[in-house]
Amino acid sequence: MSDLLERLRGRGWRLTSQRRVVAEVLDGEHVHLTADEVHARAAGRLPEISRATVYNTLGELVALGEVLEVATDGRAKRYDPNAHRAHQHLVCSGCGAIRDVHPHGDPLAALPAAERFGFAVATAEVTYRGLCPDCRP
Amino acid sequence: MSDLLERLRGRGWRLTSQRRVVAEVLDGEHVHLTADEVHARAAGRLPEISRATVYNTLGELVALGEVLEVATDGRAKRYDPNAHRAHQHLVCSGCGAIRDVHPHGDPLAALPAAERFGFAVATAEVTYRGLCPDCRP
DNA sequence: GTGTTGACTTAGACAGAGTCCAAGTTAGGA
DNA sequence: TCCTAACTTGGACTCTGTCTAAGTCAACAC
Ligand SMILES: [Mn+2]
Ligand SMILES: [Mn+2]
Ligand SMILES: [Zn+2]
Ligand SMILES: [Zn+2]
């Protein structure tokens, strides 16, 4: 992620302080922040950064494949900087905590051709749900 | 689904015309309607049914396990009356069309204990994504 | 260094999905 | 038939995200 800014420059992007700060907020942390959380942390370093710019930058990073968008039911999307190693998510049904997990095998392999209905199936996302240690009875 | 109204009555629910119409709209169809689509179809039979009641009734049916909520990223949730046979979903990345699919094996089995981090993992939802025949280049 | 310019940022209006509330209505038991 | 708690209603409200017009500035040319 630290060379992300170089990669972006290589694509002809302007390196603005806003983009730099958003990249720094996502850098290194294996977290799954909402756009508003990214905005709050970015504003800690660059107080007047706008929500629109955070949304724009996140959208650009997603389009480049540098960040993944994780849709969690009903609530705000989460942005995942761990885009370079395929993984799935384990979500606590109690508190909403999210962890990266690495299941065995390729989930796509479980879908037989007869169940593909002519689709060109490209990806399989798996969401495991259950109660985390803190939320267990 | 046709005896759903009986099951609801058994739980002490009042059988109102609104609830009856929402149940009829979902009945039998293996579709994945949004709340607003359910409202539109229900209003065809009972013109003054309100959005709030449709949301309330759908939420109650979900809580009872009679209907599944399918979160599709960014868009409105879809309500799935096919709650009595486990299945997964295949979604077109182009037009958003949804189909029920039945992969081989239990997707939970692919997650080793060491990857469960103390969670009591209960379910695995799989979303397959790709282009449907109409959207393929 | 200075100037130029189109890419970028901003505030705020807007939109879609869903929730909440106070007031009115009604299903179903007494 | 009456009564009342449960249900429904319309509209206000919240949350998430998009859009736009006007202002700003990074990067390049000189
Ligand atoms: Mn992740
Ligand atoms: Mn389904
Ligand atoms: Zn938890
Ligand atoms: Zn399609």
Short mmCIF file of C-alpha atoms (C1' of nucleotides) and ligand atoms in Angstrom, two decimals:
data_model
loop_
_atom_site.label_atom_id
_atom_site.label_comp_id
_atom_site.label_asym_id
_atom_site.label_seq_id
_atom_site.Cartn_x
_atom_site.Cartn_y
_atom_site.Cartn_z
CA MET A 1 0.00 0.00 0.00
CA SER A 2 2.91 2.35 0.67
CA ASP A 3 3.79 2.36 -3.02
CA LEU A 4 0.19 2.98 -3.89
CA LEU A 5 0.86 6.67 -4.30
CA GLU A 6 3.62 5.82 -6.80
CA ARG A 7 1.29 3.56 -8.71
CA LEU A 8 -1.31 6.28 -8.82
CA ARG A 9 1.20 8.83 -10.02
CA GLY A 10 2.19 6.33 -12.73
CA ARG A 11 -1.39 6.43 -13.92
CA GLY A 12 -1.29 10.17 -14.30
CA TRP A 13 -3.05 11.03 -11.10
CA ARG A 14 -2.41 14.24 -9.26
CA LEU A 15 -1.09 13.60 -5.81
CA THR A 16 -3.19 15.86 -3.69
CA SER A 17 -2.97 16.07 0.07
CA GLN A 18 -6.51 14.71 0.28
CA ARG A 19 -5.69 11.55 -1.65
CA ARG A 20 -2.51 11.12 0.33
CA VAL A 21 -4.40 11.29 3.64
CA VAL A 22 -7.08 8.82 2.54
CA ALA A 23 -4.37 6.39 1.45
CA GLU A 24 -2.59 6.83 4.78
CA VAL A 25 -5.77 6.13 6.74
CA LEU A 26 -6.23 2.85 4.92
CA ASP A 27 -2.55 1.96 4.91
CA GLY A 28 -1.49 -1.11 6.78
CA GLU A 29 -4.57 -1.51 8.89
CA HIS A 30 -6.40 -4.74 8.31
CA VAL A 31 -9.63 -3.10 9.15
CA HIS A 32 -12.94 -2.62 7.40
CA LEU A 33 -13.86 1.03 7.77
CA THR A 34 -16.99 2.77 6.54
CA ALA A 35 -16.65 5.84 4.35
CA ASP A 36 -17.63 8.03 7.30
CA GLU A 37 -15.01 6.40 9.50
CA VAL A 38 -12.40 7.02 6.82
CA HIS A 39 -13.61 10.60 6.64
CA ALA A 40 -13.38 11.07 10.40
CA ARG A 41 -9.83 9.72 10.56
CA ALA A 42 -8.75 11.68 7.51
CA ALA A 43 -10.23 14.85 8.98
CA GLY A 44 -8.04 14.27 12.03
CA ARG A 45 -5.05 15.00 9.83
CA LEU A 46 -6.57 17.33 7.27
CA PRO A 47 -9.51 19.02 8.95
CA GLU A 48 -11.31 20.42 5.96
CA ILE A 49 -11.36 17.35 3.75
CA SER A 50 -14.87 16.87 2.42
CA ARG A 51 -17.10 13.84 2.44
CA ALA A 52 -17.40 14.07 -1.35
CA THR A 53 -13.64 13.74 -1.79
CA VAL A 54 -13.47 10.75 0.52
CA TYR A 55 -16.24 9.06 -1.48
CA ASN A 56 -14.53 9.98 -4.75
CA THR A 57 -11.14 8.71 -3.65
CA LEU A 58 -12.51 5.47 -2.22
CA GLY A 59 -14.41 4.89 -5.45
CA GLU A 60 -11.24 5.45 -7.46
CA LEU A 61 -9.23 3.07 -5.28
CA VAL A 62 -11.93 0.44 -5.69
CA ALA A 63 -11.94 0.92 -9.48
CA LEU A 64 -8.16 0.41 -9.50
CA GLY A 65 -8.46 -2.75 -7.46
CA GLU A 66 -6.43 -1.29 -4.59
CA VAL A 67 -9.32 -1.45 -2.14
CA LEU A 68 -12.30 -3.80 -1.89
CA GLU A 69 -15.84 -2.76 -1.17
CA VAL A 70 -17.56 -5.02 1.34
CA ALA A 71 -21.34 -4.78 1.44
CA THR A 72 -22.63 -5.60 4.91
CA ASP A 73 -26.37 -5.94 5.07
CA GLY A 74 -28.32 -2.73 5.23
CA ARG A 75 -25.54 -0.69 6.75
CA ALA A 76 -22.81 1.36 5.19
CA LYS A 77 -20.33 -0.31 2.87
CA ARG A 78 -16.91 -1.07 4.31
CA TYR A 79 -13.62 -0.46 2.56
CA ASP A 80 -10.97 -3.14 2.77
CA PRO A 81 -7.33 -2.32 2.00
CA ASN A 82 -6.45 -6.03 1.98
CA ALA A 83 -7.09 -6.33 -1.75
CA HIS A 84 -4.00 -8.29 -2.68
CA ARG A 85 -4.77 -11.56 -0.97
CA ALA A 86 -8.04 -13.27 -1.77
CA HIS A 87 -10.05 -13.78 1.40
CA GLN A 88 -13.54 -14.05 2.78
CA HIS A 89 -15.27 -12.54 5.81
CA LEU A 90 -16.50 -13.82 9.14
CA VAL A 91 -19.09 -11.50 10.67
CA CYS A 92 -20.42 -11.53 14.23
CA SER A 93 -24.22 -11.62 14.24
CA GLY A 94 -24.15 -9.91 17.63
CA CYS A 95 -21.83 -6.95 17.41
CA GLY A 96 -21.01 -6.78 13.71
CA ALA A 97 -17.27 -7.40 14.13
CA ILE A 98 -15.55 -8.50 10.92
CA ARG A 99 -12.52 -10.75 10.48
CA ASP A 100 -10.67 -11.86 7.40
CA VAL A 101 -10.73 -15.63 6.91
CA HIS A 102 -9.14 -17.97 4.39
CA PRO A 103 -11.31 -21.01 3.61
CA HIS A 104 -9.90 -24.10 1.88
CA GLY A 105 -10.26 -24.53 -1.83
CA ASP A 106 -11.99 -22.37 -4.40
CA PRO A 107 -15.62 -21.61 -3.54
CA LEU A 108 -16.36 -21.31 -7.26
CA ALA A 109 -15.61 -25.00 -7.71
CA ALA A 110 -18.72 -25.93 -5.72
CA LEU A 111 -21.03 -24.50 -8.38
CA PRO A 112 -21.60 -27.08 -11.14
CA ALA A 113 -22.00 -25.97 -14.73
CA ALA A 114 -25.65 -27.00 -14.67
CA GLU A 115 -26.21 -24.43 -11.93
CA ARG A 116 -24.61 -21.56 -13.83
CA PHE A 117 -27.50 -20.88 -16.21
CA GLY A 118 -25.27 -19.49 -18.95
CA PHE A 119 -23.71 -16.88 -16.67
CA ALA A 120 -19.98 -16.20 -17.03
CA VAL A 121 -19.41 -16.64 -13.31
CA ALA A 122 -16.36 -14.71 -12.19
CA THR A 123 -16.26 -14.57 -8.40
CA ALA A 124 -17.73 -16.10 -5.27
CA GLU A 125 -18.00 -14.10 -2.06
CA VAL A 126 -18.59 -16.01 1.13
CA THR A 127 -19.87 -14.45 4.32
CA TYR A 128 -19.64 -16.67 7.38
CA ARG A 129 -21.90 -15.60 10.23
CA GLY A 130 -21.90 -16.51 13.88
CA LEU A 131 -21.31 -15.19 17.37
CA CYS A 132 -17.86 -13.97 18.34
CA PRO A 133 -16.32 -15.01 21.69
CA ASP A 134 -17.50 -11.79 23.33
CA CYS A 135 -21.09 -12.23 22.14
CA ARG A 136 -21.48 -15.94 22.94
CA PRO A 137 -23.95 -16.77 25.71
CA MET B 1 -46.49 -20.45 2.25
CA SER B 2 -50.23 -20.98 1.85
CA ASP B 3 -50.49 -22.14 5.46
CA LEU B 4 -48.38 -19.23 6.59
CA LEU B 5 -51.48 -17.32 7.63
CA GLU B 6 -52.49 -20.27 9.81
CA ARG B 7 -49.05 -20.37 11.40
CA LEU B 8 -49.25 -16.67 12.08
CA ARG B 9 -52.67 -16.98 13.64
CA GLY B 10 -51.27 -19.77 15.81
CA ARG B 11 -48.77 -17.29 17.14
CA GLY B 12 -51.49 -14.91 18.20
CA TRP B 13 -51.25 -12.58 15.26
CA ARG B 14 -54.19 -10.63 14.01
CA LEU B 15 -54.99 -11.50 10.43
CA THR B 16 -55.41 -8.12 8.84
CA SER B 17 -56.12 -7.57 5.18
CA GLN B 18 -52.73 -5.88 4.86
CA ARG B 19 -50.80 -8.87 6.15
CA ARG B 20 -52.86 -11.17 3.99
CA VAL B 21 -52.06 -9.17 0.86
CA VAL B 22 -48.33 -9.04 1.58
CA ALA B 23 -48.29 -12.80 2.11
CA GLU B 24 -50.19 -13.29 -1.16
CA VAL B 25 -47.74 -11.15 -3.09
CA LEU B 26 -44.84 -13.29 -1.89
CA ASP B 27 -46.71 -16.57 -2.18
CA GLY B 28 -45.40 -19.07 -4.62
CA GLU B 29 -43.24 -16.76 -6.63
CA HIS B 30 -39.59 -17.69 -6.60
CA VAL B 31 -38.62 -14.10 -7.01
CA HIS B 32 -36.55 -11.64 -5.05
CA LEU B 33 -38.62 -8.49 -4.71
CA THR B 34 -37.62 -5.24 -3.06
CA ALA B 35 -39.85 -3.79 -0.36
CA ASP B 36 -41.05 -1.16 -2.80
CA GLU B 37 -41.91 -3.81 -5.38
CA VAL B 38 -43.85 -5.71 -2.74
CA HIS B 39 -45.60 -2.48 -1.85
CA ALA B 40 -46.49 -1.75 -5.47
CA ARG B 41 -47.96 -5.23 -6.02
CA ALA B 42 -49.78 -5.17 -2.70
CA ALA B 43 -51.23 -1.76 -3.52
CA GLY B 44 -52.65 -3.27 -6.72
CA ARG B 45 -54.97 -5.30 -4.51
CA LEU B 46 -55.34 -3.03 -1.52
CA PRO B 47 -54.74 0.51 -2.76
CA GLU B 48 -54.19 2.30 0.49
CA ILE B 49 -51.68 -0.05 2.10
CA SER B 50 -48.80 1.98 3.47
CA ARG B 51 -45.07 1.57 3.01
CA ALA B 52 -44.64 1.36 6.77
CA THR B 53 -46.94 -1.64 7.00
CA VAL B 54 -45.15 -3.41 4.17
CA TYR B 55 -41.83 -2.86 5.95
CA ASN B 56 -43.30 -3.98 9.25
CA THR B 57 -44.82 -7.13 7.79
CA LEU B 58 -41.70 -8.08 5.86
CA GLY B 59 -39.63 -7.59 9.01
CA GLU B 60 -42.00 -9.82 10.96
CA LEU B 61 -41.89 -12.54 8.30
CA VAL B 62 -38.09 -12.39 8.33
CA ALA B 63 -38.01 -12.65 12.13
CA LEU B 64 -40.24 -15.74 11.89
CA GLY B 65 -37.95 -17.34 9.33
CA GLU B 66 -40.69 -17.39 6.70
CA VAL B 67 -38.87 -15.00 4.36
CA LEU B 68 -35.18 -14.35 3.81
CA GLU B 69 -33.60 -10.97 3.48
CA VAL B 70 -31.03 -10.80 0.70
CA ALA B 71 -28.66 -7.84 0.91
CA THR B 72 -27.45 -6.80 -2.53
CA ASP B 73 -24.68 -4.26 -2.37
CA GLY B 74 -25.79 -0.67 -2.38
CA ARG B 75 -29.26 -1.41 -3.65
CA ALA B 76 -32.46 -2.15 -1.78
CA LYS B 77 -32.72 -5.41 0.13
CA ARG B 78 -34.63 -8.18 -1.57
CA TYR B 79 -37.15 -10.46 0.11
CA ASP B 80 -37.02 -14.15 -0.71
CA PRO B 81 -40.02 -16.38 0.03
CA ASN B 82 -37.92 -19.49 -0.69
CA ALA B 83 -36.87 -19.82 2.96
CA HIS B 84 -37.48 -23.53 3.32
CA ARG B 85 -34.77 -24.87 1.03
CA ALA B 86 -31.19 -23.77 1.65
CA HIS B 87 -29.75 -22.10 -1.42
CA GLN B 88 -27.31 -19.47 -2.56
CA HIS B 89 -27.52 -16.67 -5.13
CA LEU B 90 -26.03 -15.97 -8.52
CA VAL B 91 -26.11 -12.26 -9.34
CA CYS B 92 -25.50 -10.60 -12.70
CA SER B 93 -22.85 -7.88 -12.39
CA GLY B 94 -24.44 -6.14 -15.36
CA CYS B 95 -28.18 -5.95 -14.78
CA GLY B 96 -28.53 -7.18 -11.21
CA ALA B 97 -30.65 -10.23 -12.08
CA ILE B 98 -30.73 -12.85 -9.32
CA ARG B 99 -31.10 -16.62 -9.55
CA ASP B 100 -31.26 -19.28 -6.90
CA VAL B 101 -28.42 -21.81 -7.14
CA HIS B 102 -27.56 -24.97 -5.24
CA PRO B 103 -23.82 -25.54 -4.91
CA HIS B 104 -22.34 -28.91 -3.95
CA GLY B 105 -21.47 -29.65 -0.37
CA ASP B 106 -21.65 -27.47 2.68
CA PRO B 107 -19.84 -24.17 2.29
CA LEU B 108 -19.22 -24.16 6.07
CA ALA B 109 -16.99 -27.21 5.71
CA ALA B 110 -14.37 -25.16 3.86
CA LEU B 111 -13.63 -23.05 6.94
CA PRO B 112 -11.13 -24.86 9.19
CA ALA B 113 -11.37 -24.54 12.94
CA ALA B 114 -8.16 -22.54 13.02
CA GLU B 115 -9.88 -19.92 10.88
CA ARG B 116 -12.90 -19.57 13.14
CA PHE B 117 -11.25 -17.48 15.86
CA GLY B 118 -13.53 -18.72 18.59
CA PHE B 119 -16.69 -17.73 16.75
CA ALA B 120 -19.69 -20.07 16.89
CA VAL B 121 -20.07 -20.05 13.12
CA ALA B 122 -23.64 -20.80 12.13
CA THR B 123 -24.14 -20.01 8.45
CA ALA B 124 -22.30 -19.33 5.23
CA GLU B 125 -23.83 -17.19 2.51
CA VAL B 126 -22.32 -17.41 -0.93
CA THR B 127 -22.87 -14.84 -3.64
CA TYR B 128 -21.66 -15.87 -7.08
CA ARG B 129 -21.16 -12.96 -9.46
CA GLY B 130 -20.83 -12.86 -13.20
CA LEU B 131 -22.50 -11.74 -16.40
CA CYS B 132 -25.81 -13.26 -17.40
CA PRO B 133 -26.38 -14.42 -21.00
CA ASP B 134 -28.07 -11.13 -21.87
CA CYS B 135 -25.22 -9.02 -20.49
CA ARG B 136 -22.32 -11.00 -21.97
CA PRO B 137 -20.28 -9.21 -24.63
"C1'" DG C 1 10.41 31.26 -10.59
"C1'" DT C 2 5.96 32.38 -12.99
"C1'" DG C 3 1.91 31.45 -15.60
"C1'" DT C 4 -1.58 28.38 -17.35
"C1'" DT C 5 -5.03 25.09 -17.28
"C1'" DG C 6 -7.71 21.18 -16.63
"C1'" DA C 7 -8.04 18.01 -12.87
"C1'" DC C 8 -9.40 18.15 -8.29
"C1'" DT C 9 -11.96 19.73 -4.08
"C1'" DT C 10 -15.71 21.80 -1.72
"C1'" DA C 11 -20.32 22.84 0.42
"C1'" DG C 12 -24.54 21.93 0.14
"C1'" DA C 13 -28.60 20.33 -2.31
"C1'" DC C 14 -30.57 16.16 -3.54
"C1'" DA C 15 -32.17 11.15 -3.70
"C1'" DG C 16 -33.19 6.38 -2.22
"C1'" DA C 17 -33.95 3.17 1.41
"C1'" DG C 18 -35.50 2.50 5.66
"C1'" DT C 19 -37.19 3.87 10.58
"C1'" DC C 20 -40.09 6.17 13.86
"C1'" DC C 21 -44.05 8.44 15.81
"C1'" DA C 22 -48.60 10.21 17.20
"C1'" DA C 23 -53.12 9.72 15.83
"C1'" DG C 24 -56.69 6.97 13.93
"C1'" DT C 25 -58.68 2.26 12.96
"C1'" DT C 26 -59.98 -2.50 13.71
"C1'" DA C 27 -59.70 -7.78 14.79
"C1'" DG C 28 -61.20 -10.65 17.81
"C1'" DG C 29 -62.34 -11.89 22.52
"C1'" DA C 30 -65.72 -10.80 26.41
"C1'" DT D 1 -72.45 -5.51 20.49
"C1'" DC D 2 -68.55 -3.35 22.98
"C1'" DC D 3 -63.93 -2.75 24.26
"C1'" DT D 4 -59.26 -2.42 23.82
"C1'" DA D 5 -54.69 -3.68 22.67
"C1'" DA D 6 -52.78 -4.48 18.39
"C1'" DC D 7 -52.38 -2.75 14.05
"C1'" DT D 8 -52.13 0.78 10.30
"C1'" DT D 9 -51.27 5.27 8.46
"C1'" DG D 10 -48.89 9.53 6.55
"C1'" DG D 11 -45.40 12.10 7.12
"C1'" DA D 12 -41.27 13.55 9.29
"C1'" DC D 13 -36.84 11.98 9.98
"C1'" DT D 14 -32.15 9.49 9.58
"C1'" DC D 15 -28.58 7.48 7.15
"C1'" DT D 16 -25.85 6.55 3.13
"C1'" DG D 17 -24.43 8.00 -0.98
"C1'" DT D 18 -24.55 11.04 -5.47
"C1'" DC D 19 -24.38 15.25 -7.99
"C1'" DT D 20 -23.29 20.03 -9.26
"C1'" DA D 21 -21.49 24.63 -9.74
"C1'" DA D 22 -17.96 27.37 -8.20
"C1'" DG D 23 -13.46 27.79 -6.41
"C1'" DT D 24 -8.56 25.84 -5.93
"C1'" DC D 25 -4.21 23.99 -7.09
"C1'" DA D 26 -0.63 20.19 -8.97
"C1'" DA D 27 2.04 19.61 -12.59
"C1'" DC D 28 3.86 20.98 -16.71
"C1'" DA D 29 5.87 24.54 -20.02
"C1'" DC D 30 8.58 28.29 -20.34
MN MN E 1 -11.18 -8.15 4.52
MN MN E 2 -33.39 -17.02 -3.33
ZN ZN E 3 -19.69 -10.09 18.61
ZN ZN E 4 -27.43 -9.31 -16.75
#
